[in-house]
PDB file of C-alpha atoms and ligand atoms in Angstrom:
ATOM      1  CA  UNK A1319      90.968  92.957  69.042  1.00  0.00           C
ATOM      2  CA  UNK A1320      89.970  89.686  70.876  1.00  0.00           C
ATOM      3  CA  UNK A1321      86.380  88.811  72.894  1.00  0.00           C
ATOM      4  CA  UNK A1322      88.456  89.276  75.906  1.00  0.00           C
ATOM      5  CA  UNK A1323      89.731  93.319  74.587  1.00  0.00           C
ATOM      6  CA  UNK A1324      92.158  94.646  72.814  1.00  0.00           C
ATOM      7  CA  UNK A1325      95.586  93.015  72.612  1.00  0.00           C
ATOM      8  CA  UNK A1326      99.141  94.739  71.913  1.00  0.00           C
ATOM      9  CA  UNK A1327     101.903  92.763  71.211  1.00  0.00           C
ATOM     10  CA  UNK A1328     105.250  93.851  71.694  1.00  0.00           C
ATOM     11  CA  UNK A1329     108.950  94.973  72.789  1.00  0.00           C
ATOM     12  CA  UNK A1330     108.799  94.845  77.171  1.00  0.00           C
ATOM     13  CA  UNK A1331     109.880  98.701  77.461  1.00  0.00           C
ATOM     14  CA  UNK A1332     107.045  99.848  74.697  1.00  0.00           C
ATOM     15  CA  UNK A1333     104.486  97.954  76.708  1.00  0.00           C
ATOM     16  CA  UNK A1334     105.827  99.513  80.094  1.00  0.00           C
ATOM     17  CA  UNK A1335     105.611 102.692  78.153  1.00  0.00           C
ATOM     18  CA  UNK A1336     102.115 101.937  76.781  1.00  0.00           C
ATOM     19  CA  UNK A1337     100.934 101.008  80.152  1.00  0.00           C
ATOM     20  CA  UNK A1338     102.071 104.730  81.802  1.00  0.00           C
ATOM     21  CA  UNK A1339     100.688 106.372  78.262  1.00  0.00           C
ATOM     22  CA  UNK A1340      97.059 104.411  78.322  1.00  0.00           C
ATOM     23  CA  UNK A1341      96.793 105.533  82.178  1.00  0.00           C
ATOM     24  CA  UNK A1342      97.536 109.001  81.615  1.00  0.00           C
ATOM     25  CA  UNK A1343      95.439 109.593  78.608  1.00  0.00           C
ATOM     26  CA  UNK A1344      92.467 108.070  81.225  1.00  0.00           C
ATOM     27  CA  UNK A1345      93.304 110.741  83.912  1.00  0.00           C
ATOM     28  CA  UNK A1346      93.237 113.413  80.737  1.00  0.00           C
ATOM     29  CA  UNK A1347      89.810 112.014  79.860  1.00  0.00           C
ATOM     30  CA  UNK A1348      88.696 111.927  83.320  1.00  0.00           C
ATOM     31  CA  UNK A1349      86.221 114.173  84.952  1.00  0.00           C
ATOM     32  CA  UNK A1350      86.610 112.454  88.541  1.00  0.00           C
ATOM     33  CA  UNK A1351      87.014 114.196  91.228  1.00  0.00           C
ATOM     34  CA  UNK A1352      89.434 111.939  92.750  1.00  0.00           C
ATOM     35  CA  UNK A1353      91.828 109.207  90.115  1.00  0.00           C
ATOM     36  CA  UNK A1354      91.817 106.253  91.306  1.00  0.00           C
ATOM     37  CA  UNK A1355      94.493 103.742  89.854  1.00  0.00           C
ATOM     38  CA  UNK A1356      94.880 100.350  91.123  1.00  0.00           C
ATOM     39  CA  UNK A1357      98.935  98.450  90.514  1.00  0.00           C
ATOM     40  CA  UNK A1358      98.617  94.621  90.221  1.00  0.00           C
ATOM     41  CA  UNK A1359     100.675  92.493  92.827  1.00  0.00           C
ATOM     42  CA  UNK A1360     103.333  89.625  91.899  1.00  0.00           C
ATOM     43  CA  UNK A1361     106.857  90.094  90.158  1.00  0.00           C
ATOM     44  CA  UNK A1362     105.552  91.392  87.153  1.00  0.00           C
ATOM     45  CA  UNK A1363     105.247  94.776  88.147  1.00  0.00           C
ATOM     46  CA  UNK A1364     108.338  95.007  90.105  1.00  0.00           C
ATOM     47  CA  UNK A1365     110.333  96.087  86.692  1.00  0.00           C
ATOM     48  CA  UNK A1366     107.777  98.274  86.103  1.00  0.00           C
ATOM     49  CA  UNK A1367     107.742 100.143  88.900  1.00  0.00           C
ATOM     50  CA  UNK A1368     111.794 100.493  88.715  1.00  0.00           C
ATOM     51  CA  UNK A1369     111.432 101.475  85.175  1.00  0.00           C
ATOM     52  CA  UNK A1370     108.634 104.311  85.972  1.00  0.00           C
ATOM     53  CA  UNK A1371     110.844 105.434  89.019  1.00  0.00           C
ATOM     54  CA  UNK A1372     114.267 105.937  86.767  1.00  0.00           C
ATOM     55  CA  UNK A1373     112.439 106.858  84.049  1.00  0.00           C
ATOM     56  CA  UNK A1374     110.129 109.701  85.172  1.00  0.00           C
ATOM     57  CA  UNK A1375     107.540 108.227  82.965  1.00  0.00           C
ATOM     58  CA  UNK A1376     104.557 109.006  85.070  1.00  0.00           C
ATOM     59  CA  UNK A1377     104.276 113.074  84.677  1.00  0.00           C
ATOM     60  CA  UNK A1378     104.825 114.661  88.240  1.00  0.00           C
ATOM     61  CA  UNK A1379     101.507 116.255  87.993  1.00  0.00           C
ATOM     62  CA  UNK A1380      99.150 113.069  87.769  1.00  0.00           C
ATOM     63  CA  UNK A1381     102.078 111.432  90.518  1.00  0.00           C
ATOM     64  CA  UNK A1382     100.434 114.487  92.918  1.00  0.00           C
ATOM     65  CA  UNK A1383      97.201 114.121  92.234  1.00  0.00           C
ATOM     66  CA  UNK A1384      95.951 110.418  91.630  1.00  0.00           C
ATOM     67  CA  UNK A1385      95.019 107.899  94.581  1.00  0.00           C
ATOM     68  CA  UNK A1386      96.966 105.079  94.263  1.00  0.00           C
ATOM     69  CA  UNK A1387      96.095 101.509  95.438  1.00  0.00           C
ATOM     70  CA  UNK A1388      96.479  97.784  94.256  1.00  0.00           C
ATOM     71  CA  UNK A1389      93.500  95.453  93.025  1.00  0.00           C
ATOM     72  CA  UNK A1390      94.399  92.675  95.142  1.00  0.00           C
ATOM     73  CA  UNK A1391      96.724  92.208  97.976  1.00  0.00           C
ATOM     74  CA  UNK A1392      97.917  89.568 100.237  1.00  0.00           C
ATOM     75  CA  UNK A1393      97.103  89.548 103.877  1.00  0.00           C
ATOM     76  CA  UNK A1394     100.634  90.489 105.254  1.00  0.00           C
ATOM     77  CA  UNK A1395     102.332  93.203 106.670  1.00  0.00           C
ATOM     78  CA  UNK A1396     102.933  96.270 104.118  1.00  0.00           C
ATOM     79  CA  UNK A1397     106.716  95.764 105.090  1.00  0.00           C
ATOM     80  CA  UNK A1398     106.836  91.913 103.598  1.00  0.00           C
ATOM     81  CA  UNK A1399     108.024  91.386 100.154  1.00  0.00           C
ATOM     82  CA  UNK A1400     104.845  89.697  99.335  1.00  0.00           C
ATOM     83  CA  UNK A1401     102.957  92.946  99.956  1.00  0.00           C
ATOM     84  CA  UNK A1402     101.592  94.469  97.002  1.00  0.00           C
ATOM     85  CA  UNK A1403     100.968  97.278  98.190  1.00  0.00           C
ATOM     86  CA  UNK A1404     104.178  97.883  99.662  1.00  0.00           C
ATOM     87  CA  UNK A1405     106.048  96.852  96.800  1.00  0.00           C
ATOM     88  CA  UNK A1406     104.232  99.443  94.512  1.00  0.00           C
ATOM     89  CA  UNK A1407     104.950 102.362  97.728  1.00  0.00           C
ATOM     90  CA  UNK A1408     108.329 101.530  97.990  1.00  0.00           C
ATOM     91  CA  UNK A1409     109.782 101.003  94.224  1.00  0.00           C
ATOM     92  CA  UNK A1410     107.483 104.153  93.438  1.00  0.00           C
ATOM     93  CA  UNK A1411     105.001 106.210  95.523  1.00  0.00           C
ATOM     94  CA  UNK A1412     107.509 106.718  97.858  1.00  0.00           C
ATOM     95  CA  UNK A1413     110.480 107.473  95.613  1.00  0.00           C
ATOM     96  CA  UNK A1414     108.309 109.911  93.628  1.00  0.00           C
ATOM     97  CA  UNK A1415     107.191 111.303  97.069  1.00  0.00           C
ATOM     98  CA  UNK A1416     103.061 110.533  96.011  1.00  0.00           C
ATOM     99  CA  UNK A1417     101.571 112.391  99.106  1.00  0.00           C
ATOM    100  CA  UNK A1418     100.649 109.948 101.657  1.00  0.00           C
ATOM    101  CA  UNK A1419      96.979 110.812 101.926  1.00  0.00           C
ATOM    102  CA  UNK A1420      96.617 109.584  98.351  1.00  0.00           C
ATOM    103  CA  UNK A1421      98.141 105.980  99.325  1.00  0.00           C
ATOM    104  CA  UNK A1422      95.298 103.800  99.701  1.00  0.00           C
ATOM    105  CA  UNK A1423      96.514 100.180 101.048  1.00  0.00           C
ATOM    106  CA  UNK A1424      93.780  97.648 101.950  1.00  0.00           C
ATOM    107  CA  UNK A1425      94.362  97.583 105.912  1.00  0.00           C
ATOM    108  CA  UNK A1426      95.574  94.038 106.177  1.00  0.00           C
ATOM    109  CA  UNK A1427      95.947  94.512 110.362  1.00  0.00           C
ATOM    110  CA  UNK A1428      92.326  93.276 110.707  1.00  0.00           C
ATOM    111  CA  UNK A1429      91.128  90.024 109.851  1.00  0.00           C
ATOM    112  CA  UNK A1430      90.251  89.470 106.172  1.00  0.00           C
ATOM    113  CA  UNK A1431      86.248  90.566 106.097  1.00  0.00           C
ATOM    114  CA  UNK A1432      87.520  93.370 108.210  1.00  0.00           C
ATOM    115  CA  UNK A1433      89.711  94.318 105.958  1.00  0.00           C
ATOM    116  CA  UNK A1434      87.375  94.160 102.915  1.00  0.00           C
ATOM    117  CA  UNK A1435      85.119  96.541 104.831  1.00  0.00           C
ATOM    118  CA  UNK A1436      87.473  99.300 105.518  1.00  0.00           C
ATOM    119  CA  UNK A1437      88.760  99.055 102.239  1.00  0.00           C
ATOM    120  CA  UNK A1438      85.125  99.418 100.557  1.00  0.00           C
ATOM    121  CA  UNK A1439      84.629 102.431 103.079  1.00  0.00           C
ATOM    122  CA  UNK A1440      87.564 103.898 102.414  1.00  0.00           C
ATOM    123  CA  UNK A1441      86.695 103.196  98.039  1.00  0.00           C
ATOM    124  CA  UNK A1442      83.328 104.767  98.729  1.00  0.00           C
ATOM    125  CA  UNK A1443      84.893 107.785 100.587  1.00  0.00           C
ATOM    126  CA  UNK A1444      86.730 108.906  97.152  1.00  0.00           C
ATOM    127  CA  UNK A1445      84.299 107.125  94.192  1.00  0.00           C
ATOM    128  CA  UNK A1446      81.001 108.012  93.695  1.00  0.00           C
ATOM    129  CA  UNK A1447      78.535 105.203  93.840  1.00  0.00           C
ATOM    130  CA  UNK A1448      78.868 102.588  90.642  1.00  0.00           C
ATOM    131  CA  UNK A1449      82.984 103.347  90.369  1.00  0.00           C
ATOM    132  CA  UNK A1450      85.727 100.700  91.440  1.00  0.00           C
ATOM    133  CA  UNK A1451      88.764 102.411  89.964  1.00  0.00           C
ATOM    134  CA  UNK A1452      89.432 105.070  86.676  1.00  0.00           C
ATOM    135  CA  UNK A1453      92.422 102.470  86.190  1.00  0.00           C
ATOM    136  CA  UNK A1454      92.651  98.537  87.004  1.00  0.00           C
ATOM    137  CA  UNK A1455      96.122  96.877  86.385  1.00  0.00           C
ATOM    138  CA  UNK A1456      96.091  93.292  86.332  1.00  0.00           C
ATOM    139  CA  UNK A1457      98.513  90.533  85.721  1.00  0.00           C
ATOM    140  CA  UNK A1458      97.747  86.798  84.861  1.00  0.00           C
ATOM    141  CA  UNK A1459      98.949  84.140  86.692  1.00  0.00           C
ATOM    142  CA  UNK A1460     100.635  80.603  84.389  1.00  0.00           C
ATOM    143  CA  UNK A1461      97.276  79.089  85.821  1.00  0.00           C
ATOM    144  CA  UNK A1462      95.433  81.704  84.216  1.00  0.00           C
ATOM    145  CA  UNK A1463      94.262  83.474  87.242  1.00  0.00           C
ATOM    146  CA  UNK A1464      94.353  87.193  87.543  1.00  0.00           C
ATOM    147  CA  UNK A1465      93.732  89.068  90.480  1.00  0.00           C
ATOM    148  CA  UNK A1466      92.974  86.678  92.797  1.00  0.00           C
ATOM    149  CA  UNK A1467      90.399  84.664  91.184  1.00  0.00           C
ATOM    150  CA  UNK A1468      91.880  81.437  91.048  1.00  0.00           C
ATOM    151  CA  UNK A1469      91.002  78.368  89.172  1.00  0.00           C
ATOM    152  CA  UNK A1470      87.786  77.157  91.099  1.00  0.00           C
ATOM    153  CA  UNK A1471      87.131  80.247  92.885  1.00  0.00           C
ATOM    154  CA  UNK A1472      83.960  81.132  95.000  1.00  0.00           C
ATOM    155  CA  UNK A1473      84.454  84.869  93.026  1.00  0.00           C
ATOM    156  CA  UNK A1474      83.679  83.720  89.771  1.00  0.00           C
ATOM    157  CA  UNK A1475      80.478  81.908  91.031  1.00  0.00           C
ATOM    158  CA  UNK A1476      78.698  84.537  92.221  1.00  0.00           C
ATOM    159  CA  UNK A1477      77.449  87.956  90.812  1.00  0.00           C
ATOM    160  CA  UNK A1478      77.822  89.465  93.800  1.00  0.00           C
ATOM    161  CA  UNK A1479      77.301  93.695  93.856  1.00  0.00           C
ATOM    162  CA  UNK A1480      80.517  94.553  96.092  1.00  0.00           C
ATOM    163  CA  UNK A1481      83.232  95.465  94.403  1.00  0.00           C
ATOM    164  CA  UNK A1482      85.806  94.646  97.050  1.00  0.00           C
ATOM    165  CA  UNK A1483      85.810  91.279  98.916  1.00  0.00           C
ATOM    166  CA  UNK A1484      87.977  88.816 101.121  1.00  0.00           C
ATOM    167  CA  UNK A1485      88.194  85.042  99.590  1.00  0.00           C
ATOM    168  CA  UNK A1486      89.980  82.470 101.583  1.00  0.00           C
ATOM    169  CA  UNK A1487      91.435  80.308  98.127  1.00  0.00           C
ATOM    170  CA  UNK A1488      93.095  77.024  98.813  1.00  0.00           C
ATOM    171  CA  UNK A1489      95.591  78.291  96.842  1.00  0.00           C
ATOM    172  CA  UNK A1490      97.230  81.032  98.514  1.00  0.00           C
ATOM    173  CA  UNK A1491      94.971  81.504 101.582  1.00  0.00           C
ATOM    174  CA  UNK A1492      93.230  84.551 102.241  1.00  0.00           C
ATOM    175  CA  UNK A1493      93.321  87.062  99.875  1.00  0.00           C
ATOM    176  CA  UNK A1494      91.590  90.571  99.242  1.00  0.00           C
ATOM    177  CA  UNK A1495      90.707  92.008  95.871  1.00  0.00           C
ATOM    178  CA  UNK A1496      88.771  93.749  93.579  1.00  0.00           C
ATOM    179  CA  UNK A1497      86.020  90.978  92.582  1.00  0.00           C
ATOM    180  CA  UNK A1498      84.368  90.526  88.910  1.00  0.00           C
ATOM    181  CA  UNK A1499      81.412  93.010  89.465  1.00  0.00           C
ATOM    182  CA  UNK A1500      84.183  95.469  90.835  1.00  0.00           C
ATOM    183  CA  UNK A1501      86.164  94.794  87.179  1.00  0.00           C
ATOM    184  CA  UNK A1502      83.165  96.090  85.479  1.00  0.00           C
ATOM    185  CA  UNK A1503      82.944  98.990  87.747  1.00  0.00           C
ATOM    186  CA  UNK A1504      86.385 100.152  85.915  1.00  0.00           C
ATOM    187  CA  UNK A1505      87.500 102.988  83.848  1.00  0.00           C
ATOM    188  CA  UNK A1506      90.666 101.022  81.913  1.00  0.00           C
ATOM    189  CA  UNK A1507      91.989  97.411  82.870  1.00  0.00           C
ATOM    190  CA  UNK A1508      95.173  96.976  81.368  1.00  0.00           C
ATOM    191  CA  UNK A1509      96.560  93.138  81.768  1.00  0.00           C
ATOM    192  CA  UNK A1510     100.112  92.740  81.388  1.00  0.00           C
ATOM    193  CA  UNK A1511     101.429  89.505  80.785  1.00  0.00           C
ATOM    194  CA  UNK A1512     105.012  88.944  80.192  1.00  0.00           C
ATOM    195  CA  UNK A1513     107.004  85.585  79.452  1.00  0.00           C
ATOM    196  CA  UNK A1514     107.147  82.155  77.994  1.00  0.00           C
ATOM    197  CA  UNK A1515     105.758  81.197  81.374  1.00  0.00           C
ATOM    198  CA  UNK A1516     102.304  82.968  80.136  1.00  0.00           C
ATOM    199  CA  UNK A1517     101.948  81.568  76.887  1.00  0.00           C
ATOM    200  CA  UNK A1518      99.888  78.038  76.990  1.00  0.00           C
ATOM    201  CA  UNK A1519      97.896  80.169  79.830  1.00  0.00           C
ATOM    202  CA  UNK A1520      97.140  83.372  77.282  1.00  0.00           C
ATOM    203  CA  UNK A1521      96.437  81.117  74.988  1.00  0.00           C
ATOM    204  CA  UNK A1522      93.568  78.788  77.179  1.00  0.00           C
ATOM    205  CA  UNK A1523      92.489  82.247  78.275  1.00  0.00           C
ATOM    206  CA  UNK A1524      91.928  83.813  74.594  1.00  0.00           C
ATOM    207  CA  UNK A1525      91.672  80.997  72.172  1.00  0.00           C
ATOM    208  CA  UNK A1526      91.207  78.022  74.329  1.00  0.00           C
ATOM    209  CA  UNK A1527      87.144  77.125  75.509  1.00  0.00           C
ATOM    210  CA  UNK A1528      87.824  76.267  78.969  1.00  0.00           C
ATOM    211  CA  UNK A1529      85.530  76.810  81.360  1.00  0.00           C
ATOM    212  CA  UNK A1530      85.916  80.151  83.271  1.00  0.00           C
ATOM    213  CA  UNK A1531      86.525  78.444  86.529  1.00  0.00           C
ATOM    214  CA  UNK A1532      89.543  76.700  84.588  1.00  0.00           C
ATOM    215  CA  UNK A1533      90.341  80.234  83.068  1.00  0.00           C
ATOM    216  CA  UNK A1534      89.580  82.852  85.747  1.00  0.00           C
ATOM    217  CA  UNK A1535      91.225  85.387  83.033  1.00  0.00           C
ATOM    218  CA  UNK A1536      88.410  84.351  80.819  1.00  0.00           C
ATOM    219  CA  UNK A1537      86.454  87.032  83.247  1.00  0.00           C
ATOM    220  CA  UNK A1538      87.885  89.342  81.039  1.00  0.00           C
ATOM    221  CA  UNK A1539      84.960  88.736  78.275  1.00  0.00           C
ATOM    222  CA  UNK A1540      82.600  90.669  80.726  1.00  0.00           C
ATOM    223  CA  UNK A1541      84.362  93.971  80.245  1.00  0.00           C
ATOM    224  CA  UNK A1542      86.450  93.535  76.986  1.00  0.00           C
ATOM    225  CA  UNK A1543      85.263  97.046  75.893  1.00  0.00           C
ATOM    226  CA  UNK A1544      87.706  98.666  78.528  1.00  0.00           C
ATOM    227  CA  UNK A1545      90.454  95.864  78.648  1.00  0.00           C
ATOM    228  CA  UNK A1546      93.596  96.399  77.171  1.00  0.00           C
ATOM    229  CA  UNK A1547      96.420  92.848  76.956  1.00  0.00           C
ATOM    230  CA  UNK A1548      99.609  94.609  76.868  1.00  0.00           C
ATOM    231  CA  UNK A1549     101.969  91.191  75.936  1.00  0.00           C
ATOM    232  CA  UNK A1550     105.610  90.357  74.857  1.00  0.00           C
ATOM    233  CA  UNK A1551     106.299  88.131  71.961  1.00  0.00           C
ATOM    234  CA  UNK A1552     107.420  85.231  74.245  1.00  0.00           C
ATOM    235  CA  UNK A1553     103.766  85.426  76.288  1.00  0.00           C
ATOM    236  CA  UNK A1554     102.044  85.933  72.947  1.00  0.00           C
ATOM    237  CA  UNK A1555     104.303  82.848  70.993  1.00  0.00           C
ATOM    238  CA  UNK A1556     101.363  80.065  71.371  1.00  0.00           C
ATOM    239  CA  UNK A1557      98.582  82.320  69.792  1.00  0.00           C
ATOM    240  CA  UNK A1558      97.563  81.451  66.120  1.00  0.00           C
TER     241      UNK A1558
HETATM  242  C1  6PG B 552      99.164  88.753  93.033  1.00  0.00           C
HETATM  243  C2  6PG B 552      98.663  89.291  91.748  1.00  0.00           C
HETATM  244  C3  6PG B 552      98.422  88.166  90.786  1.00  0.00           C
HETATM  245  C4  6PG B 552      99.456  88.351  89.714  1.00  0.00           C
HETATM  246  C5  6PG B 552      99.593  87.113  88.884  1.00  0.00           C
HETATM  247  C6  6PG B 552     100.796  87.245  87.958  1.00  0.00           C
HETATM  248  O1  6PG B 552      98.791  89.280  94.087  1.00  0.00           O
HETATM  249  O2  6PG B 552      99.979  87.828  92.927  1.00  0.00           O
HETATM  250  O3  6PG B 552      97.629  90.111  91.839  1.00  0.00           O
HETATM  251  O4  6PG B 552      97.139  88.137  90.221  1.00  0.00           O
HETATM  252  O5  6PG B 552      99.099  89.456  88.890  1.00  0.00           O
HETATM  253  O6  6PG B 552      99.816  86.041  89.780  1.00  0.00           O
HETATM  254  O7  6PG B 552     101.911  87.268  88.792  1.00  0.00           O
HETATM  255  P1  6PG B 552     103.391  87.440  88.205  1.00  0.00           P
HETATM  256  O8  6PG B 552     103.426  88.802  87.609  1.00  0.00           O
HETATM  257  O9  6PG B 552     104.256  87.300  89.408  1.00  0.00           O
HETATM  258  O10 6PG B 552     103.573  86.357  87.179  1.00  0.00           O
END
């Protein structure tokens, strides 16, 4: 257990499999009337996502019946290989033939605060007030970031109530995702972190005192009590 929720170290197959298990046992725990389970972007989950389609490992039953979306997304085309969205539809929704009313992409045609909007409407058409998602995934950038708070970012400033927002970072350019009020607004968040790449950022993020804007992953702290780190030895090698 760390400030910043509970970490598992271990083998990159157990943690895939942990990730589909700690989902699953959400959706059995759930009484809402519509799942809602949000895939991270970047490469991370791209293994994941070929592992879950060969595998089976996600039961057909909660396949059919949870809305799937991603917690932050780049504003591209669904067909790019930067889309997030489109990544997770065609590695898995679409393999394991999730029905396509229960695909929920942020609608990157508009511009960015568009975008945000219909995405919020479209959140508040299947969560009641006060919900986000029954299950965040994140990932953590090398820079620390995860979902697209980056180091610096407006997102981290504020306190803002929406839980789904449009941030133009110098970083990457405009971005949409879930913000820090929407994190708390979560059933589960399970991070997961993979790499040697990760390892002097995992450790800033759970040992280290740098500021949060030098640490967005240090956002973390505000919901440990539903965060889950799911991290291979090589991520976890600089932590005492
Ligand atoms: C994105 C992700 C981002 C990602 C981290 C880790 O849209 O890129 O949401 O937050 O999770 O950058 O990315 P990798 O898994 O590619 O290292």
């Amino acid at each position: 257990q760390t400030d910043y929720g509970r970490l598992l170290i271990g083998e990159k197959m157990e943690l895939f499999a942990e990730a589909v298990r700690l989902a699953v046992a959400q959706k059995e725990a759930s009484e809402s009337t519509n799942f809602t389970w949000a895939f991270t972007g970047g490469s991370t989950p791209q293994a994941w996502y070929q592992w879950a389609a060969e595998t089976d490992a996600i039961p057909a039953e909660v396949l059919a019946s949870t809305h799937f979306t991603v917690s932050d997304e780049r504003c591209v085309p669904l067909n790019s290989d930067e889309s997030n969205f489109g990544n997770a539809e065609r590695k898995l929704l679409a393999p394991k033939s999730v029905p396509v009313e229960h695909r929920h992409p942020w609608v990157v045609a508009y511009e960015p605060e568009k975008a945000a909007e219909a995405y919020r409407r479209t959140m508040q058409l299947l969560n009641p007030p006060g919900k986000a998602y029954d299950v965040c995934f994140l990932g953590m950038g090398d820079d620390a970031h995860t979902a697209s708070f980056f180091p610096g970012s407006e997102l981290l400033k504020s306190d803002g109530s929406v839980f789904f927002a449009a941030v133009d970072t110098p970083q990457k350019g405009w971005r949409l995702t879930i913000t820090p009020t929407g994190l708390q607004a979560c059933g589960l968040i399970v991070v997961m972190t993979l790499g040697a790449g990760k390892a002097e950022a995992l450790k800033r993020v759970l040992e280290g005192d740098d500021a949060l804007l030098d640490a967005p992953s240090k956002i973390l702290k505000t919901c440990a009590d539903k965060v889950v780190w799911l991290v291979d030895e090589a991520a976890a090698s600089q932590l005492s």
